Short mmCIF file of C-alpha atoms in Angstrom, two decimals:
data_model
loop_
_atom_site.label_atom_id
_atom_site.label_comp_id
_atom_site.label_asym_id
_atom_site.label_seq_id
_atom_site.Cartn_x
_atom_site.Cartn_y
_atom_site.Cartn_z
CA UNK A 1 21.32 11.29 -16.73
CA UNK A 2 23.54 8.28 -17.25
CA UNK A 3 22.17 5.12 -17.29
CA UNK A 4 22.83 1.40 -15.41
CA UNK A 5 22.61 -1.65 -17.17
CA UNK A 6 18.90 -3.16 -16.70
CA UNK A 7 20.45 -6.47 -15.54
CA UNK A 8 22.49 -4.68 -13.25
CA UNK A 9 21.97 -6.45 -9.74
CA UNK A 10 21.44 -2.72 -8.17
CA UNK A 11 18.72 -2.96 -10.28
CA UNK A 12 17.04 -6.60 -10.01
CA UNK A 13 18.20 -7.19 -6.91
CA UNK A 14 19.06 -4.23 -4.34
CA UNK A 15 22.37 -5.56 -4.51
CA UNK A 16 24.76 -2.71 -3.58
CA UNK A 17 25.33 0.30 -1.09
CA UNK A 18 24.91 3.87 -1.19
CA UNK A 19 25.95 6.84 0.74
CA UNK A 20 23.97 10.26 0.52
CA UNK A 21 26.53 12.66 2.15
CA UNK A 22 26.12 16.41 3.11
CA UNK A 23 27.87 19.10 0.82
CA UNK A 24 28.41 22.67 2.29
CA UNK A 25 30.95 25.05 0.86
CA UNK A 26 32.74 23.33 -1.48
CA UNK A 27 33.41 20.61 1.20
CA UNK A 28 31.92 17.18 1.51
CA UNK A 29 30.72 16.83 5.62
CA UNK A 30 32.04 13.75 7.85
CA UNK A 31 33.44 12.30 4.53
CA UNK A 32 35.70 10.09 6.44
CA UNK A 33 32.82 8.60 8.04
CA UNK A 34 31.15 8.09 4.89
CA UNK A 35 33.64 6.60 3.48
CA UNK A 36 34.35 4.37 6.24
CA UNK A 37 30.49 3.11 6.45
CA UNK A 38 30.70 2.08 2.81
CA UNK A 39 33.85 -0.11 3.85
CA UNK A 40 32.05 -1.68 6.59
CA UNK A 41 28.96 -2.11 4.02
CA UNK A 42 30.94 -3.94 1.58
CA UNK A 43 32.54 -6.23 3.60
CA UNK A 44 29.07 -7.11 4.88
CA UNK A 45 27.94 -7.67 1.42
CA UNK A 46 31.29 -9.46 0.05
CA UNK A 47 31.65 -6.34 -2.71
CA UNK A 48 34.87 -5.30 -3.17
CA UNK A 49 35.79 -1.76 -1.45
CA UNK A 50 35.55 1.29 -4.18
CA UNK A 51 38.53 3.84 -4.25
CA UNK A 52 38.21 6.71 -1.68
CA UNK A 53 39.62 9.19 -4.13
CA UNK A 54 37.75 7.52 -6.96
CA UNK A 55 34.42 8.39 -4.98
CA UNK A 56 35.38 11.61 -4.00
CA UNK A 57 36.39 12.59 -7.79
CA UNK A 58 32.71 11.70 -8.84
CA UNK A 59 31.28 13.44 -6.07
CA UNK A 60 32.51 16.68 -6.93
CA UNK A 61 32.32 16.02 -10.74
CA UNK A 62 28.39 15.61 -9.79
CA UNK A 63 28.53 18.37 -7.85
CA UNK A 64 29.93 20.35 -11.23
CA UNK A 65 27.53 18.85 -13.40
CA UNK A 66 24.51 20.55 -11.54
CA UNK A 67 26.26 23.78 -10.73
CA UNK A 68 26.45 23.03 -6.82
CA UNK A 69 29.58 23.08 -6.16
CA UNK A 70 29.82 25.77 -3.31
CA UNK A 71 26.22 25.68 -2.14
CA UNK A 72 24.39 23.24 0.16
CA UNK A 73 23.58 20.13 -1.70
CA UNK A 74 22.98 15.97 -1.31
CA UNK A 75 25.28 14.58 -3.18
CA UNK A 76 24.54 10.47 -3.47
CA UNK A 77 26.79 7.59 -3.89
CA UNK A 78 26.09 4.26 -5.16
CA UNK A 79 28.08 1.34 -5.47
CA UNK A 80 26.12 -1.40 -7.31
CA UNK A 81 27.06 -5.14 -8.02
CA UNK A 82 27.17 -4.56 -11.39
CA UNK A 83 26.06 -6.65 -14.54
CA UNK A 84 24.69 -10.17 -13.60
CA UNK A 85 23.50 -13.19 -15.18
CA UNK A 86 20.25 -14.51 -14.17
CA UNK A 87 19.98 -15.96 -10.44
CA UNK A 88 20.93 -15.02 -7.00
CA UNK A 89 24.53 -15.69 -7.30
CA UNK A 90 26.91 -13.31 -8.20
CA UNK A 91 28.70 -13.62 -11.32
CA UNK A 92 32.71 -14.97 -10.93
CA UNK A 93 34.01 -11.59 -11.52
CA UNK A 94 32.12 -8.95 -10.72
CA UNK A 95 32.33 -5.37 -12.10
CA UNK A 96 30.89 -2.78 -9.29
CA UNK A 97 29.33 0.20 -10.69
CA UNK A 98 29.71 3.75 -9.09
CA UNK A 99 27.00 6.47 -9.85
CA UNK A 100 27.16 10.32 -8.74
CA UNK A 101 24.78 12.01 -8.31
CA UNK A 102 23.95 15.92 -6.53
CA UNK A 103 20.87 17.85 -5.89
CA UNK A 104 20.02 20.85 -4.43
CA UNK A 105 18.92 20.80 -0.32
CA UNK A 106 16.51 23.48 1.65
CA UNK A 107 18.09 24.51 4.87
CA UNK A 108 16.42 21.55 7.32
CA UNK A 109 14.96 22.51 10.55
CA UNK A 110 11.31 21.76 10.49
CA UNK A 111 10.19 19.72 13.22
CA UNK A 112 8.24 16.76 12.10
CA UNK A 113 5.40 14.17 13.44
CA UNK A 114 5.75 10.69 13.73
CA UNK A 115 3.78 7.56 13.64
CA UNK A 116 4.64 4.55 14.26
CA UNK A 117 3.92 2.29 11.08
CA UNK A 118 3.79 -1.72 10.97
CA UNK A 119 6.93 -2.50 8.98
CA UNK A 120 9.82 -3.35 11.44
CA UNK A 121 13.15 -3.92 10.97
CA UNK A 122 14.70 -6.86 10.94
CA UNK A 123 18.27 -7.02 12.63
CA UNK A 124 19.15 -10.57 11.21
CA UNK A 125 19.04 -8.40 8.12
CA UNK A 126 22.55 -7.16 6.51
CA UNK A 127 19.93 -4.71 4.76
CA UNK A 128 18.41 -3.34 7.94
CA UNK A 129 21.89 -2.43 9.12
CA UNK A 130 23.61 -0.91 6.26
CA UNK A 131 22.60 1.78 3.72
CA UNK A 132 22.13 -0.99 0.71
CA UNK A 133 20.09 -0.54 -2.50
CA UNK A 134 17.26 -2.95 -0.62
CA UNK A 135 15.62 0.48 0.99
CA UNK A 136 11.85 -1.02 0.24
CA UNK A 137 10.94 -0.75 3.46
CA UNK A 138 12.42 2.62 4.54
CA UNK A 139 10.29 3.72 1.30
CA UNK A 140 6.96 1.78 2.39
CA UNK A 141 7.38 2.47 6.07
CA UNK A 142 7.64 6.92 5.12
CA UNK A 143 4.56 5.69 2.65
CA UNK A 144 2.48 4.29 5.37
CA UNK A 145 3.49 7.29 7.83
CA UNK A 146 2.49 10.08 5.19
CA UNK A 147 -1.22 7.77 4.95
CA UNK A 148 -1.68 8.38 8.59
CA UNK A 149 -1.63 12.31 8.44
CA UNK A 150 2.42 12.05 9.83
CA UNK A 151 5.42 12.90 7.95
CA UNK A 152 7.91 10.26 9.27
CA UNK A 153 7.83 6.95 10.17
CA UNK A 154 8.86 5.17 13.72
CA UNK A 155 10.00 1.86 12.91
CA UNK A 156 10.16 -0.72 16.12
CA UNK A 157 12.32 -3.65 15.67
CA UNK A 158 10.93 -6.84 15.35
CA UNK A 159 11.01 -7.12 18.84
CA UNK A 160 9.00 -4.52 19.48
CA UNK A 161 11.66 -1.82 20.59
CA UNK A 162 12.66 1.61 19.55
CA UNK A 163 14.51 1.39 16.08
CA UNK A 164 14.62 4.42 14.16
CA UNK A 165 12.69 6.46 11.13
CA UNK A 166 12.21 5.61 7.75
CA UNK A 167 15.56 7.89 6.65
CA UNK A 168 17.02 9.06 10.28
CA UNK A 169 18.03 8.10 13.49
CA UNK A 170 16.11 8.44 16.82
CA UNK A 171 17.22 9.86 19.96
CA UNK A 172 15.25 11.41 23.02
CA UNK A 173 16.44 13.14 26.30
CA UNK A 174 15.22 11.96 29.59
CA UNK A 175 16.02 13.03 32.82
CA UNK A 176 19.11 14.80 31.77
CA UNK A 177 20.25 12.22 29.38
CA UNK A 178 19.95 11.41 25.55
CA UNK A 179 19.41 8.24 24.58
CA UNK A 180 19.53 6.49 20.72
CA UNK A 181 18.57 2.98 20.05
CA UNK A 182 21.25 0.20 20.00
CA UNK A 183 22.58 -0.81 16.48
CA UNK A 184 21.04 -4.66 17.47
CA UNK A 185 17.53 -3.15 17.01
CA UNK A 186 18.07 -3.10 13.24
CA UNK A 187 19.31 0.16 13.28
CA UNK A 188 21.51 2.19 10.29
CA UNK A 189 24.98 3.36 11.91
CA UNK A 190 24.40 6.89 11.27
CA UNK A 191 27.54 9.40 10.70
CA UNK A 192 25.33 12.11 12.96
CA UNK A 193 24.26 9.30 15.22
CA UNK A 194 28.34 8.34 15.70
CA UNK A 195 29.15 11.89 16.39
CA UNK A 196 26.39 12.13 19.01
CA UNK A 197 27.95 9.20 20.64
CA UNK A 198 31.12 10.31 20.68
CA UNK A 199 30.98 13.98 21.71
CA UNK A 200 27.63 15.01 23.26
CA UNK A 201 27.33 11.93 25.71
CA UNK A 202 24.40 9.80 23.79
CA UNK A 203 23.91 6.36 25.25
CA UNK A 204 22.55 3.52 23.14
CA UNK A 205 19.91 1.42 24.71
CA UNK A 206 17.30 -1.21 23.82
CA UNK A 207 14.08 0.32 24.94
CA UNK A 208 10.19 -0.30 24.27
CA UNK A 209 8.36 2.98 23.10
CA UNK A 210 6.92 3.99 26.04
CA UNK A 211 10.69 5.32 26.58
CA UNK A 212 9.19 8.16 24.87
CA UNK A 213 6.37 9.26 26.91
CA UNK A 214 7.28 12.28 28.95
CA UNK A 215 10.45 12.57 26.90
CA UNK A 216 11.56 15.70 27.35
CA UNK A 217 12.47 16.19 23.94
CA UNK A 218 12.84 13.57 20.69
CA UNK A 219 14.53 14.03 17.83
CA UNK A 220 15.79 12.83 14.25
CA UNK A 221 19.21 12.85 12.71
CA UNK A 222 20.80 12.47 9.29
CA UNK A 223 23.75 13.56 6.90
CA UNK A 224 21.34 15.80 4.83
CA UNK A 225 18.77 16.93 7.39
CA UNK A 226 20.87 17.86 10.47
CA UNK A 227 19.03 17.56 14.14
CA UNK A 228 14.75 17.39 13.17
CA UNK A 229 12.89 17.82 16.61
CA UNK A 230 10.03 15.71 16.70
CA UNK A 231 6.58 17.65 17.49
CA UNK A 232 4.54 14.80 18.24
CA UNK A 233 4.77 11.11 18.37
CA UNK A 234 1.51 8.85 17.51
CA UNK A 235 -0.97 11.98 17.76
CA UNK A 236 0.78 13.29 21.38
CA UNK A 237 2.23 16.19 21.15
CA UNK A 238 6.25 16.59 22.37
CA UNK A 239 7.89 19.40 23.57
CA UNK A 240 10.25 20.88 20.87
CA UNK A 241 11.64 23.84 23.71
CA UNK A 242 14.11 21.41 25.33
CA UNK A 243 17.43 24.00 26.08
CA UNK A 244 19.29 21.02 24.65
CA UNK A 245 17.77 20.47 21.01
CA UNK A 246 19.86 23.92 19.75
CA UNK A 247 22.51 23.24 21.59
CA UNK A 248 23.06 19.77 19.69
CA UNK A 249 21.76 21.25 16.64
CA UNK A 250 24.53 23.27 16.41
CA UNK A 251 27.34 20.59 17.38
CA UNK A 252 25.51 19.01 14.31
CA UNK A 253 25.46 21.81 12.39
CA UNK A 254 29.17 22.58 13.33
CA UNK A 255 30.45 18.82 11.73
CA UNK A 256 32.79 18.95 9.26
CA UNK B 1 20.95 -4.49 -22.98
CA UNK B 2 18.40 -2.20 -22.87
CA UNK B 3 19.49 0.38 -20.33
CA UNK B 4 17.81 2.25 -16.96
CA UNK B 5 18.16 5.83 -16.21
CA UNK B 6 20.92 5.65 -12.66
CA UNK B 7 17.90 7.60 -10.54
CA UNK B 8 15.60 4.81 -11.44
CA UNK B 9 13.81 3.67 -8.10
CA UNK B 10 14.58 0.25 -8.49
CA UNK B 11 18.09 0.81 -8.76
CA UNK B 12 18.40 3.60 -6.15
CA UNK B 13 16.18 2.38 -4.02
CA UNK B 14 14.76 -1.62 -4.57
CA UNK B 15 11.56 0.37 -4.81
CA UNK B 16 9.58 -2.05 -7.54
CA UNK B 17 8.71 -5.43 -8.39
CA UNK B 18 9.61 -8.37 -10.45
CA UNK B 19 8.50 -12.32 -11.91
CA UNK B 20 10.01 -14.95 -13.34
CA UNK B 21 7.98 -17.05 -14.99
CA UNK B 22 9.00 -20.37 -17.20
CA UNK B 23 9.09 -20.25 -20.62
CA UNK B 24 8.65 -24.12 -22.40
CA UNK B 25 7.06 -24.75 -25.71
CA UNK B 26 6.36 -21.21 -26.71
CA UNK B 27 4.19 -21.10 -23.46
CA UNK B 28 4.39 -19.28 -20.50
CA UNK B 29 3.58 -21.33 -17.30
CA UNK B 30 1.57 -20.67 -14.84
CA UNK B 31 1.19 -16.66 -16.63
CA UNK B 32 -2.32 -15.60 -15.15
CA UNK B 33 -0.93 -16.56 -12.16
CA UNK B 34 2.31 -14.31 -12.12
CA UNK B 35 -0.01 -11.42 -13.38
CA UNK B 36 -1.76 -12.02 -10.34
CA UNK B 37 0.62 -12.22 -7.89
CA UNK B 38 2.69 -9.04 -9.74
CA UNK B 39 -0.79 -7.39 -9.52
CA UNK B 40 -1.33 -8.26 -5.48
CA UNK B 41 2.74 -7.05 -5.19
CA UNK B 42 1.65 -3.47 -6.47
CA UNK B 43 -1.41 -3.03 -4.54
CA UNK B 44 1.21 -4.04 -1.50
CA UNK B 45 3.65 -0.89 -2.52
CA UNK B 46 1.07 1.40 -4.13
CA UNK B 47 2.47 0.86 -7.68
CA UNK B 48 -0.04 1.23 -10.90
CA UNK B 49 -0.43 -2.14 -12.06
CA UNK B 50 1.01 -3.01 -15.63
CA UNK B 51 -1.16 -3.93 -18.48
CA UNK B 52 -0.90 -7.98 -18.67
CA UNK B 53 -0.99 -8.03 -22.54
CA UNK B 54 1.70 -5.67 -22.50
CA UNK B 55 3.82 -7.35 -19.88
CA UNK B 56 3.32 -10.60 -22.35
CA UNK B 57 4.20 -9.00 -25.19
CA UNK B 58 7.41 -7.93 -24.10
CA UNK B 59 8.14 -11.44 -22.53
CA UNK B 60 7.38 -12.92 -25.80
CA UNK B 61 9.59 -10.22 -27.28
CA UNK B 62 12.32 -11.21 -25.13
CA UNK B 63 12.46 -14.54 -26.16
CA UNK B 64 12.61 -13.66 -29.67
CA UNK B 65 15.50 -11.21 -29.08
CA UNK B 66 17.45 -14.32 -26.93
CA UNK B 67 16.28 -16.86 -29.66
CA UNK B 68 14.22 -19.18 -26.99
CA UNK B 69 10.73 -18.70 -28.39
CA UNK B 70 10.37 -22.46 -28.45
CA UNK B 71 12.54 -23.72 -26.02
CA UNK B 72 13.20 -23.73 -22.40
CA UNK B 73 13.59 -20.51 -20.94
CA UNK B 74 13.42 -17.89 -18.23
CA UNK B 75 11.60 -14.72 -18.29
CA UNK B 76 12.22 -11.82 -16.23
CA UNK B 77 9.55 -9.05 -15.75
CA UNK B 78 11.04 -6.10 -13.77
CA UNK B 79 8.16 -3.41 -13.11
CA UNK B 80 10.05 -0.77 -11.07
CA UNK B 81 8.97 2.41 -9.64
CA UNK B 82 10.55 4.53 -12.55
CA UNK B 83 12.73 7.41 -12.15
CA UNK B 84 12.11 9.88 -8.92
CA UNK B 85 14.32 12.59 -7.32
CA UNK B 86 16.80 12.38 -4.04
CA UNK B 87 14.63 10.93 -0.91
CA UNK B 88 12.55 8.02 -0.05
CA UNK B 89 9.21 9.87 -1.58
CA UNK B 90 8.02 8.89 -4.96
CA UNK B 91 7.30 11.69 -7.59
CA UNK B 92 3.84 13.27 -8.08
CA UNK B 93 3.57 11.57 -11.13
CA UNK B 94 5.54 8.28 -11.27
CA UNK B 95 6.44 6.92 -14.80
CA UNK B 96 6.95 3.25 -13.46
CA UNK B 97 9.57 1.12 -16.07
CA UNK B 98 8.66 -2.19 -17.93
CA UNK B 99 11.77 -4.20 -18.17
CA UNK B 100 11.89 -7.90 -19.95
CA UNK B 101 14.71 -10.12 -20.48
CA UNK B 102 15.13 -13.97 -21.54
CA UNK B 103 18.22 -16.94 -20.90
CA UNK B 104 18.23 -20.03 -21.54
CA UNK B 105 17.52 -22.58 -18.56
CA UNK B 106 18.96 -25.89 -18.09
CA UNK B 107 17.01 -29.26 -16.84
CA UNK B 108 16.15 -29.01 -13.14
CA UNK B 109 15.75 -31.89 -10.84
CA UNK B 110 19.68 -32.36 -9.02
CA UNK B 111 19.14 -32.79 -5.29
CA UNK B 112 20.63 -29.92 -3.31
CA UNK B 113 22.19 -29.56 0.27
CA UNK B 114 20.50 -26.77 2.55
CA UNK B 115 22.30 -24.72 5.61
CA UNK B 116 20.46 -22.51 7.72
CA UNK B 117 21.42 -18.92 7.33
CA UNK B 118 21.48 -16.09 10.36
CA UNK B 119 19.37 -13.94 7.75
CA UNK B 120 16.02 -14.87 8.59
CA UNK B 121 12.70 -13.35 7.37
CA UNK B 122 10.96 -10.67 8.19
CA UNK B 123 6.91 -11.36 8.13
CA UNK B 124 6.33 -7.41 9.18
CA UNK B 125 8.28 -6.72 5.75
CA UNK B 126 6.19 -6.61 2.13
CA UNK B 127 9.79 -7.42 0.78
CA UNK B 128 9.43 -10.48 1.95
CA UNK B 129 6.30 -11.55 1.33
CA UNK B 130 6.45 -10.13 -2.55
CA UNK B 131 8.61 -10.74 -5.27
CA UNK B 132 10.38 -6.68 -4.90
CA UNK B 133 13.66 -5.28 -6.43
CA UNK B 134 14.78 -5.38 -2.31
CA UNK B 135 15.92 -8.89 -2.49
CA UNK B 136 19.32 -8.50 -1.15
CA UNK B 137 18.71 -10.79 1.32
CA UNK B 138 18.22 -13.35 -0.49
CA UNK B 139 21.10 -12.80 -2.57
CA UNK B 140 23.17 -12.82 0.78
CA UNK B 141 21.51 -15.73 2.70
CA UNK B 142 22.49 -17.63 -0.44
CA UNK B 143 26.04 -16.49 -0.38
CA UNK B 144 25.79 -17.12 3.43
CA UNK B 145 24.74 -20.88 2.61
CA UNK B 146 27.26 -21.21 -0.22
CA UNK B 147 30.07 -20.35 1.97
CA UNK B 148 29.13 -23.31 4.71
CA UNK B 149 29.55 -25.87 1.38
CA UNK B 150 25.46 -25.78 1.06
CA UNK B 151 23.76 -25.27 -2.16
CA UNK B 152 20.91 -22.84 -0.94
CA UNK B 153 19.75 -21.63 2.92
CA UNK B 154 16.87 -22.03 4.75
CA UNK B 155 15.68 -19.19 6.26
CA UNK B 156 13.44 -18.84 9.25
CA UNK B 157 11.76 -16.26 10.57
CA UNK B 158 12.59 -13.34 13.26
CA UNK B 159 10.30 -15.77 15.41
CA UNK B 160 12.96 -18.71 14.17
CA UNK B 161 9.78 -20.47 12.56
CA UNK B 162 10.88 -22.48 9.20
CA UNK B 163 10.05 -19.75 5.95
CA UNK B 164 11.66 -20.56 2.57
CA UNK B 165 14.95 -20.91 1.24
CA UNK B 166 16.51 -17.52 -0.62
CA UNK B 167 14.92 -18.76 -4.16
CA UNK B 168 12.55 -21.20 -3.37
CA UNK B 169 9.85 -22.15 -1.37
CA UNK B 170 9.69 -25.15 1.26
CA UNK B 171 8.06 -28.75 1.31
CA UNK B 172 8.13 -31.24 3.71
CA UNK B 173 6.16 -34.86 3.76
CA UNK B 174 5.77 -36.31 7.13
CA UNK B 175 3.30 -39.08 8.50
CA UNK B 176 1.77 -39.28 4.69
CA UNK B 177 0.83 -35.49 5.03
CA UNK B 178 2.81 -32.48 3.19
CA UNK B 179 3.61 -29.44 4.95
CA UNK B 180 4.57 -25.79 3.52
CA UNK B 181 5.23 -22.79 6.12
CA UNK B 182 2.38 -20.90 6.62
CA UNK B 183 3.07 -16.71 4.64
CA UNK B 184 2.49 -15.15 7.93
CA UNK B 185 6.43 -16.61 8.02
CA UNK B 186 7.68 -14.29 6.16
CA UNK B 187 7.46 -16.29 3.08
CA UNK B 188 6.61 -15.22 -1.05
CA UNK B 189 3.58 -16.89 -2.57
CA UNK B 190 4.91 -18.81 -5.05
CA UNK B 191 3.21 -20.05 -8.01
CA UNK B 192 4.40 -23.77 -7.71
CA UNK B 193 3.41 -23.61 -3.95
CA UNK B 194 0.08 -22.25 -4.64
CA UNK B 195 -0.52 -25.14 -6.92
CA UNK B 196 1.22 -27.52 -4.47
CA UNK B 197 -1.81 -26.66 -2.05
CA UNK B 198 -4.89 -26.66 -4.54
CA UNK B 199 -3.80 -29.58 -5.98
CA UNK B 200 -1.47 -31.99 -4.18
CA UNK B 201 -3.40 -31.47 -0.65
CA UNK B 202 -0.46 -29.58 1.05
CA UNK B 203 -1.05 -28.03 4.36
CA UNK B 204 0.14 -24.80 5.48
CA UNK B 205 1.98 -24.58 8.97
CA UNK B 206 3.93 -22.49 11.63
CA UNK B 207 6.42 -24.95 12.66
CA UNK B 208 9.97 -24.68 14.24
CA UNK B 209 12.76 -26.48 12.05
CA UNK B 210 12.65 -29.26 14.31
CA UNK B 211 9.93 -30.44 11.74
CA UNK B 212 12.08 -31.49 9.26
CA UNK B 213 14.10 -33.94 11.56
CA UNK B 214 12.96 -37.12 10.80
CA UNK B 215 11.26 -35.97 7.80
CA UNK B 216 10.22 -38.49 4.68
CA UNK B 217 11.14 -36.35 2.12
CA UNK B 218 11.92 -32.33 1.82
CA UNK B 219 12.06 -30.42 -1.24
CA UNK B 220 11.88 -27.13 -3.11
CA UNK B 221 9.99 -25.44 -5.10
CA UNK B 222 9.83 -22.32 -7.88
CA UNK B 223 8.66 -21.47 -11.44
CA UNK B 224 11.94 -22.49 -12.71
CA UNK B 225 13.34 -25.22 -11.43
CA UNK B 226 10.28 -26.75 -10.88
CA UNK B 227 10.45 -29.13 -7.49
CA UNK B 228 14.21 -30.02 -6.28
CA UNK B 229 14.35 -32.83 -3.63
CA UNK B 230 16.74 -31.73 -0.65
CA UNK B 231 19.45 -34.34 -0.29
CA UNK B 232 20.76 -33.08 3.40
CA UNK B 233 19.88 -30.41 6.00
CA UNK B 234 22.61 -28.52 7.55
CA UNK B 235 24.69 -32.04 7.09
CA UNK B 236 21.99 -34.00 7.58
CA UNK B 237 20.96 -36.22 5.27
CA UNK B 238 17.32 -36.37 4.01
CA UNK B 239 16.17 -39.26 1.90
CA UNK B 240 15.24 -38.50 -1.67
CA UNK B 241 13.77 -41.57 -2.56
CA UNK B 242 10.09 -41.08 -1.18
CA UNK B 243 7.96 -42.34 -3.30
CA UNK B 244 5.89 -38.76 -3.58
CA UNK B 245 8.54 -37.33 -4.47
CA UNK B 246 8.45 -38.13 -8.30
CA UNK B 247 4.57 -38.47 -8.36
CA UNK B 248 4.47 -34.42 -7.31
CA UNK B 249 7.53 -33.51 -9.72
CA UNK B 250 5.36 -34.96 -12.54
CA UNK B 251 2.47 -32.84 -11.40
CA UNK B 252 4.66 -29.93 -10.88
CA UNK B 253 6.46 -30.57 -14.59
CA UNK B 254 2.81 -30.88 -16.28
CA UNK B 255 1.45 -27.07 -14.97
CA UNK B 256 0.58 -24.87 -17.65
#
């Protein structure tokens, strides 16, 4: 395991990004779209923009280093600050730190039970909106769904509507449409999310949860876990038979 | 520089906690009551809760190492989560990390400009209302403020209430009373502020940043740079001559 500096401001701070990014046959999935989030995360943060190559050199070398190279695996990038003095500012010339990492990852699949937990996101927040180092609440918000018998969270905005889970995005089908909150609601632009946008007709709303009742399906999506359906929301029970849920999971299972 | 392992929580993840106490005359101020509020911030995230004589042994230790035993100083306690695998979930058995370091601190007391920031605060959020490794945005709402020509931002809340400013909290003085936003604002419990309302009859208050127009005085407050009288709002200027002013930086400069 290598090691960060302990005044690194990934460390003190949260200051920095990360991607966690899907690796299936030797290939790294939607790495484009990784990549492309991590620009968009570092010009939201002021951090200069790490090499593309760079980052794809240590994600295989991690992939080598625990033997996954060809089988199904997280691998996770972070791009930290790097060394800082004491304070909130950022020293005058900054040196970033990249960190590779890989582990193995079960076939996903399971369908899961949510409840909706008290931390909301924020959308003012840079952190809410972007995968950064700051993932407290994502961590507290899981914590506080596991404590209520669930295994995910739903996280409202702090307006009260539909955000997403602790570590995936939302989406539900009603009346012969699938829906995923907006990106206002303090929601993570996720590379599944995008490509449910762009090629199975998703529509991004602002809606209250009682969009959810009588949903005819709700589900989860991430790099590492796929399409999750959701079996029951708050203690009520959803239908996870919807014709629709394997038909997406297998555009999402399909990305490349 | 002692290092951290790169799957560390608080670097991975922002998942831990942190104080910075001042160190001045081979004292640590205020110290029972950063224990406290370090032991109230891992009851919040469901961390163990560091021995205190061990926690001031190492800050002691840390001033030895940056040869400020005696002088003025500031101490950094980092208590993060410890190492843990891929996901948000902590380990079975968390091995949570003790981290101290010491630098030297300059005179406080210069006047500072203030700019209200987009970020606000989050009061749903335990990163905001504890001293966590998720303090991005701080670190941005500061950059944010910089940027305008401020010093340091003032933050409001998602209900666009007055909070704190990214490394401090907030005083007014208006019709012979002093004001402080109420923690429900999304604001950290700071140990000057605490002692601000025990002893110097401050009132808490939910109140729109309309409250400082017209104000007597406003000023800042933390461990380290004790109070700071706020020379201008978002180009406004603020007198610092109020005669409270020096009469509560005296108090401030004489806790122990």
């Amino acid at each position: 395991m290598t090691g960060v500096a302990s005044n690194d401001r990934g460390f003190t701070l949260g200051d920095g990004l990360f991607e966690t990014v899907l690796a299936r046959g030797g290939r790294l999935v939607q790495w484009g779209e990784h990549m492309a989030r991590l620009r968009n995360g570092c010009e939201a943060l002021g951090l200069p923009v790490p090499a593309a190559d760079a980052c794809e050199a240590r994600a295989f070398a991690a992939l080598d280093a625990a033997g996954l190279r060809n089988g199904r695996a997280a691998v996770r990038l972070t791009w930290s600050a790097g060394p800082g003095g004491r304070g909130l500012d950022r020293p005058a010339d900054p040196a970033p730190q990249l960190v590779a990492g890989a582990a193995p990852l079960a076939d996903g699949g399971a369908d899961v039970a949510l409840a909706t937990v008290a931390i909301r996101r924020n959308p003012t927040s840079p952190a809410a909106r972007h995968k950064t180092l700051a993932y407290l609440d994502n961590v507290l918000a899981r914590r506080e769904a596991r404590a209520s018998g669930a295994d995910e969270a739903l996280m409202l905005s702090t307006a009260g509507d539909l955000a997403c889970a602790a570590a995936a995005n939302l989406f539900w089908i009603r009346e012969e449409r699938l829906f995923t909150p907006a990106l206002e609601c303090g929601v993570l632009g996720g590379t599944v999310r995008a490509a449910l946008l762009a090629d199975a007709g998703a529509v991004e709303i602002v809606a209250k949860p009682e969009a959810l009742a009588g949903a005819g399906a709700v589900f989860l999506t991430n790099s590492l876990i796929g399409l999750q359906p959701v079996r029951a929301v708050d203690g009520i029970d959803v239908d996870v038979g919807h014709p629709w849920l394997a038909e997406l999971a297998a555009l999402v299972d399909a990305l490349e």
